[in-house]
Short mmCIF file of C-alpha atoms and ligand atoms in Angstrom, two decimals:
data_model
loop_
_atom_site.label_atom_id
_atom_site.label_comp_id
_atom_site.label_asym_id
_atom_site.label_seq_id
_atom_site.Cartn_x
_atom_site.Cartn_y
_atom_site.Cartn_z
CA MET A 1 -31.01 0.43 14.93
CA LYS A 2 -32.70 3.71 15.82
CA GLY A 3 -35.56 2.03 17.67
CA PHE A 4 -33.02 0.10 19.71
CA SER A 5 -31.09 3.16 20.83
CA TYR A 6 -34.27 5.00 21.87
CA ARG A 7 -35.16 2.01 24.03
CA TRP A 8 -31.63 2.06 25.45
CA TYR A 9 -31.97 5.73 26.41
CA GLY A 10 -35.28 4.83 28.02
CA TYR A 11 -33.59 2.26 30.27
CA ILE A 12 -30.89 4.68 31.28
CA PHE A 13 -33.54 7.31 32.13
CA LEU A 14 -35.49 4.78 34.20
CA GLU A 15 -32.34 3.75 36.09
CA LEU A 16 -31.55 7.40 36.76
CA ILE A 17 -34.98 7.86 38.36
CA ILE A 18 -34.56 4.73 40.52
CA PHE A 19 -31.08 5.87 41.49
CA LEU A 20 -32.34 9.32 42.54
CA ALA A 21 -35.28 7.83 44.43
CA LEU A 22 -32.92 5.53 46.40
CA PHE A 23 -30.51 8.34 47.11
CA ASN A 24 -33.26 10.50 48.58
CA ALA A 25 -35.04 7.78 50.52
CA PRO A 26 -35.04 8.72 54.24
CA GLY A 27 -33.45 5.45 55.43
CA THR A 28 -30.46 5.56 53.14
CA ARG A 29 -29.79 9.25 53.37
CA LYS A 30 -27.99 8.88 56.72
CA ARG A 31 -25.41 6.61 55.08
CA GLY A 32 -24.17 9.69 53.25
CA LYS A 33 -22.30 8.99 50.04
CA ASP A 34 -22.43 5.23 50.58
CA LEU A 35 -25.45 4.07 48.65
CA SER A 36 -24.95 0.33 49.13
CA ALA A 37 -26.96 -1.78 51.53
CA PRO A 38 -25.04 -3.64 54.29
CA ARG A 39 -22.77 -6.19 52.69
CA VAL A 40 -22.03 -9.75 53.79
CA TYR A 41 -18.37 -10.83 53.74
CA THR A 42 -17.16 -14.39 54.18
CA VAL A 43 -14.04 -15.43 56.07
CA GLU A 44 -13.14 -19.04 55.45
CA ILE A 45 -11.30 -20.95 58.18
CA SER A 46 -9.05 -23.64 56.71
CA GLY A 47 -5.48 -24.86 57.11
CA MET A 48 -5.43 -23.16 60.56
CA LYS A 49 -5.88 -19.72 58.98
CA PHE A 50 -8.55 -17.05 58.64
CA ASN A 51 -8.91 -16.29 54.95
CA PRO A 52 -8.80 -13.37 54.24
CA ALA A 53 -7.08 -12.51 57.51
CA ALA A 54 -7.63 -8.76 57.03
CA LEU A 55 -10.98 -7.27 56.01
CA VAL A 56 -12.03 -3.65 55.48
CA VAL A 57 -15.80 -3.13 55.84
CA HIS A 58 -18.42 -0.50 56.67
CA GLN A 59 -20.17 -0.29 60.02
CA GLY A 60 -23.26 -2.50 59.90
CA ASP A 61 -21.78 -4.97 57.40
CA LYS A 62 -21.83 -8.64 58.29
CA VAL A 63 -18.87 -11.02 58.37
CA MET A 64 -19.70 -14.71 58.15
CA PHE A 65 -17.01 -17.09 59.43
CA VAL A 66 -17.19 -20.63 57.99
CA ASN A 67 -15.14 -23.47 59.46
CA HIS A 68 -13.89 -25.64 56.59
CA ASP A 69 -10.99 -27.06 58.62
CA LEU A 70 -10.28 -30.47 60.17
CA VAL A 71 -10.73 -29.23 63.74
CA VAL A 72 -12.95 -27.02 65.94
CA HIS A 73 -12.10 -23.30 66.04
CA ASP A 74 -13.60 -20.13 67.47
CA VAL A 75 -13.53 -16.43 66.63
CA THR A 76 -12.91 -14.19 69.65
CA GLU A 77 -12.24 -10.46 69.93
CA ALA A 78 -8.62 -10.22 71.10
CA ALA A 79 -8.30 -7.08 73.24
CA LYS A 80 -11.17 -7.47 75.72
CA LYS A 81 -12.89 -10.68 74.57
CA SER A 82 -15.90 -8.42 73.96
CA TRP A 83 -17.44 -10.95 71.57
CA THR A 84 -16.93 -14.61 70.66
CA SER A 85 -18.46 -17.16 68.34
CA SER A 86 -18.01 -19.93 70.96
CA PRO A 87 -16.59 -23.23 69.60
CA LEU A 88 -17.39 -23.55 65.92
CA GLY A 89 -17.55 -27.18 64.75
CA VAL A 90 -16.36 -28.43 61.37
CA GLY A 91 -18.77 -27.25 58.66
CA LYS A 92 -20.43 -24.69 60.97
CA SER A 93 -20.63 -20.94 60.43
CA TRP A 94 -21.17 -17.83 62.56
CA SER A 95 -21.95 -14.23 61.62
CA LEU A 96 -20.71 -11.02 63.18
CA ASN A 97 -22.56 -7.73 62.80
CA VAL A 98 -19.64 -5.30 62.63
CA GLN A 99 -19.95 -2.23 64.86
CA GLN A 100 -16.28 -1.31 65.25
CA SER A 101 -12.80 -2.28 64.14
CA ALA A 102 -11.39 -5.33 65.90
CA VAL A 103 -8.46 -7.68 66.06
CA TYR A 104 -9.68 -11.22 66.65
CA TYR A 105 -8.08 -14.61 67.26
CA CYS A 106 -8.96 -18.25 67.82
CA SER A 107 -8.87 -18.85 71.58
CA ILE A 108 -8.40 -22.58 70.93
CA HIS A 109 -5.34 -21.92 68.69
CA PRO A 110 -4.00 -18.49 69.71
CA VAL A 111 -1.56 -18.38 66.77
CA MET A 112 -4.57 -17.86 64.45
CA ARG A 113 -5.34 -14.15 64.14
CA GLY A 114 -7.25 -11.75 61.92
CA SER A 115 -8.59 -8.21 61.77
CA ILE A 116 -11.66 -6.27 60.70
CA THR A 117 -11.25 -2.58 59.98
CA VAL A 118 -14.28 -0.28 59.78
CA LYS A 119 -13.60 2.46 57.24
CA MET B 1 9.08 -32.26 13.44
CA LYS B 2 11.49 -34.90 14.72
CA ASN B 3 13.75 -32.55 16.65
CA PRO B 4 11.19 -31.26 19.18
CA ASN B 5 10.26 -34.86 19.97
CA TYR B 6 13.85 -35.74 20.78
CA VAL B 7 14.08 -32.63 22.92
CA SER B 8 10.95 -33.43 24.90
CA LEU B 9 11.98 -37.08 25.30
CA SER B 10 15.33 -36.14 26.73
CA CYS B 11 13.61 -33.59 28.99
CA ILE B 12 11.38 -36.34 30.37
CA GLY B 13 14.46 -38.51 30.83
CA ILE B 14 16.21 -35.84 32.84
CA ILE B 15 13.11 -35.16 34.95
CA LEU B 16 12.61 -38.85 35.68
CA ALA B 17 16.26 -39.32 36.58
CA SER B 18 16.22 -36.32 38.93
CA LEU B 19 13.03 -37.60 40.60
CA ALA B 20 14.38 -41.11 41.01
CA PHE B 21 17.70 -40.07 42.53
CA PRO B 22 16.40 -38.63 45.84
CA LEU B 23 13.95 -41.53 46.12
CA LEU B 24 16.80 -44.02 45.91
CA VAL B 25 18.83 -42.11 48.47
CA ASN B 26 15.80 -41.94 50.75
CA ALA B 27 15.11 -45.66 50.40
CA GLN B 28 18.64 -46.46 51.50
CA SER B 29 18.62 -44.26 54.61
CA ASN B 30 15.04 -45.00 55.78
CA PRO B 31 13.02 -48.17 55.93
CA SER B 32 10.15 -47.80 53.47
CA LEU B 33 6.70 -48.03 55.07
CA SER B 34 3.57 -49.52 53.58
CA ASP B 35 0.33 -47.49 53.80
CA ALA B 36 -0.87 -49.79 56.62
CA GLU B 37 2.34 -48.96 58.51
CA VAL B 38 2.04 -45.23 57.78
CA ALA B 39 -1.51 -45.31 59.22
CA SER B 40 -0.25 -47.04 62.35
CA VAL B 41 2.49 -44.43 62.88
CA ALA B 42 -0.02 -41.60 62.33
CA VAL B 43 -2.51 -42.99 64.85
CA ALA B 44 0.23 -43.70 67.43
CA ALA B 45 1.68 -40.18 67.08
CA ASN B 46 -1.74 -38.64 67.77
CA GLN B 47 -2.54 -41.00 70.67
CA ILE B 48 0.77 -40.20 72.33
CA ASP B 49 0.05 -36.47 72.39
CA MET B 50 -3.42 -37.16 73.83
CA SER B 51 -1.83 -39.23 76.61
CA TYR B 52 0.56 -36.35 77.45
CA ALA B 53 -2.49 -34.05 77.63
CA ASP B 54 -4.19 -36.51 80.04
CA ILE B 55 -1.22 -36.18 82.39
CA ALA B 56 -1.35 -32.36 82.11
CA GLU B 57 -5.07 -32.33 82.91
CA ALA B 58 -4.42 -34.38 86.03
CA LYS B 59 -1.40 -32.37 87.19
CA SER B 60 -1.47 -28.75 86.03
CA LYS B 61 -3.28 -25.87 87.72
CA ASN B 62 -2.29 -23.28 85.10
CA THR B 63 -5.40 -22.30 83.07
CA LYS B 64 -3.38 -21.62 79.91
CA VAL B 65 -1.57 -24.95 80.13
CA LEU B 66 -4.89 -26.70 80.82
CA LYS B 67 -6.53 -25.01 77.85
CA PHE B 68 -3.61 -26.04 75.62
CA ALA B 69 -3.94 -29.66 76.82
CA GLN B 70 -7.68 -29.54 76.06
CA THR B 71 -6.90 -28.32 72.52
CA MET B 72 -4.38 -31.14 72.02
CA LYS B 73 -6.92 -33.77 73.08
CA ARG B 74 -9.67 -32.31 70.90
CA ASP B 75 -7.54 -31.83 67.76
CA HIS B 76 -5.62 -35.10 67.91
CA ALA B 77 -8.87 -36.98 68.55
CA ALA B 78 -10.33 -35.31 65.43
CA VAL B 79 -7.31 -36.38 63.38
CA ILE B 80 -7.52 -39.98 64.64
CA GLU B 81 -11.22 -40.00 63.79
CA GLN B 82 -10.52 -38.86 60.22
CA ALA B 83 -7.62 -41.29 59.79
CA SER B 84 -9.70 -44.19 61.15
CA ALA B 85 -12.59 -43.36 58.83
CA LEU B 86 -10.22 -43.22 55.87
CA VAL B 87 -8.36 -46.49 56.55
CA LYS B 88 -11.72 -48.18 57.07
CA LYS B 89 -12.92 -46.83 53.73
CA LEU B 90 -9.69 -47.96 52.05
CA GLY B 91 -9.87 -51.39 53.71
CA VAL B 92 -6.45 -50.94 55.30
CA THR B 93 -5.64 -52.33 58.76
CA PRO B 94 -2.98 -50.24 60.55
CA LYS B 95 0.11 -52.37 61.07
CA ASP B 96 2.65 -51.63 63.79
CA ASN B 97 6.28 -51.40 62.74
CA ALA B 98 9.72 -50.24 63.86
CA VAL B 99 8.79 -46.54 63.64
CA SER B 100 5.53 -46.79 65.61
CA LYS B 101 7.18 -49.05 68.20
CA LYS B 102 10.02 -46.58 68.68
CA LEU B 103 7.52 -43.70 69.09
CA LEU B 104 5.57 -45.62 71.75
CA ALA B 105 8.71 -46.72 73.61
CA ASP B 106 10.02 -43.12 73.73
CA ALA B 107 6.61 -41.90 74.87
CA ALA B 108 6.49 -44.40 77.75
CA GLN B 109 9.83 -43.00 78.97
CA THR B 110 8.62 -39.38 78.63
CA LYS B 111 5.38 -40.11 80.50
CA LYS B 112 7.41 -41.57 83.37
CA THR B 113 9.51 -38.38 83.56
CA LEU B 114 6.41 -36.13 83.43
CA ASN B 115 4.62 -38.13 86.10
CA ASP B 116 7.54 -37.59 88.49
CA LYS B 117 7.13 -33.81 88.35
CA SER B 118 4.59 -31.39 89.80
CA GLY B 119 3.60 -27.72 89.95
CA LYS B 120 5.48 -25.20 87.82
CA VAL B 121 8.26 -27.68 87.18
CA PHE B 122 5.70 -29.99 85.62
CA ASP B 123 4.16 -27.20 83.51
CA LYS B 124 7.56 -26.31 82.08
CA ALA B 125 8.50 -29.93 81.41
CA TYR B 126 5.14 -30.60 79.73
CA ILE B 127 5.32 -27.55 77.46
CA ASP B 128 9.00 -28.09 76.62
CA ASN B 129 8.14 -31.65 75.63
CA GLU B 130 5.19 -30.45 73.51
CA VAL B 131 7.54 -28.15 71.59
CA SER B 132 10.09 -30.88 70.89
CA TYR B 133 7.45 -33.55 70.28
CA HIS B 134 5.57 -31.49 67.70
CA LYS B 135 8.85 -30.61 65.96
CA ALA B 136 9.69 -34.33 65.77
CA VAL B 137 6.23 -35.32 64.52
CA ILE B 138 6.19 -32.57 61.85
CA ASN B 139 9.56 -33.82 60.67
CA THR B 140 8.39 -37.45 60.59
CA VAL B 141 5.22 -36.56 58.66
CA GLN B 142 7.12 -34.43 56.14
CA THR B 143 10.18 -36.56 55.52
CA LEU B 144 8.93 -40.10 56.14
CA LEU B 145 5.14 -40.55 56.16
CA ILE B 146 4.13 -38.33 53.23
CA PRO B 147 6.92 -39.58 50.89
CA ASP B 148 6.20 -43.23 51.78
CA THR B 149 2.42 -43.05 51.31
CA ASP B 150 1.08 -44.55 48.06
CA ASN B 151 -2.64 -43.84 48.45
CA ALA B 152 -3.52 -40.31 47.32
CA GLU B 153 -6.26 -39.78 49.95
CA LEU B 154 -4.03 -40.86 52.82
CA LYS B 155 -1.25 -38.62 51.50
CA GLN B 156 -3.73 -35.72 51.30
CA LEU B 157 -4.91 -36.29 54.86
CA LEU B 158 -1.33 -36.21 56.13
CA GLN B 159 -0.75 -33.00 54.22
CA ASN B 160 -3.95 -31.49 55.68
CA VAL B 161 -2.82 -32.34 59.21
CA LEU B 162 0.50 -30.46 58.89
CA PRO B 163 -0.96 -26.93 59.42
CA ALA B 164 -2.61 -28.12 62.67
CA LEU B 165 0.68 -29.60 63.90
CA LYS B 166 2.47 -26.35 63.07
CA ALA B 167 -0.21 -24.28 64.86
CA HIS B 168 0.19 -26.55 67.92
CA LEU B 169 3.95 -26.00 67.81
CA GLY B 170 3.43 -22.22 67.59
CA HIS B 171 0.97 -22.34 70.51
CA ALA B 172 3.40 -24.40 72.63
CA GLU B 173 6.25 -22.01 71.82
CA MET B 174 4.04 -19.08 72.87
CA LEU B 175 3.44 -20.72 76.26
CA GLN B 176 7.11 -21.65 76.56
CA LYS B 177 8.04 -17.98 76.11
CA ASN B 178 5.30 -16.28 78.16
CA VAL B 179 3.79 -18.72 80.64
CA VAL B 180 6.11 -21.41 81.91
CA GLN B 181 9.60 -19.86 82.13
CU1 CU C 1 -8.52 -22.52 66.02
#
């Protein structure tokens, strides 16, 4: 039992070193307290809905929209149409690199709406 | 151990009786459709909305109305494609019937009325008709086609189409309120 717990402490020590090294690496330092790499979120389009319709992410995260519906959709920024996926066929997907919060909609079916909030 | 069995048996009895009652009432008030007839009604309902969109594309100059018509053609064509693939797979040949004939006869009348109009008057008539038509189709799918369908895959397809019909209705109501007053 004793040998096992020494090994266990060894792992924890090693992880601590890796953790500190990552925290102090020049590239990640600018992200402040957020140590995680950019994340990829998935929004599924089905039943004429964006699911989840509301997402909270960090700047630089990616949101991948996947069309699992019966019909063609798109994903278009609502206020100024500053970005759009263009028509997204059944089974197709499209990724957005999130730079700022946005409300988006489907310009083919304007009742379909969603939002991405950068925290 | 005998008592719980009696209880569950009578529960099943009650459940079966309560399921059968609305079915019997429904059968009396509506003609029951075979799956081949359900398929025919579904295809006709989609084709009719595509033919209304054809008229809009020829007549309207409003970009929002034109974009709506384009969506109707694209979506209803996709539904027909799926329905056709399914009935082919199931070996069912769509069979016309009183319901599909009534739909087509009403549509012929509506098309005549739409064709007589132009400009903003046409846009309003087209969108008003899209609102009432989608309401009627949603009602037919929910209360007649889905309950009458025996095949599970066909029933599932009809259920999957409902959200699209409801989104079309919402879209048409949006235009009715903001674009074609
Ligand atoms: Cu859409």
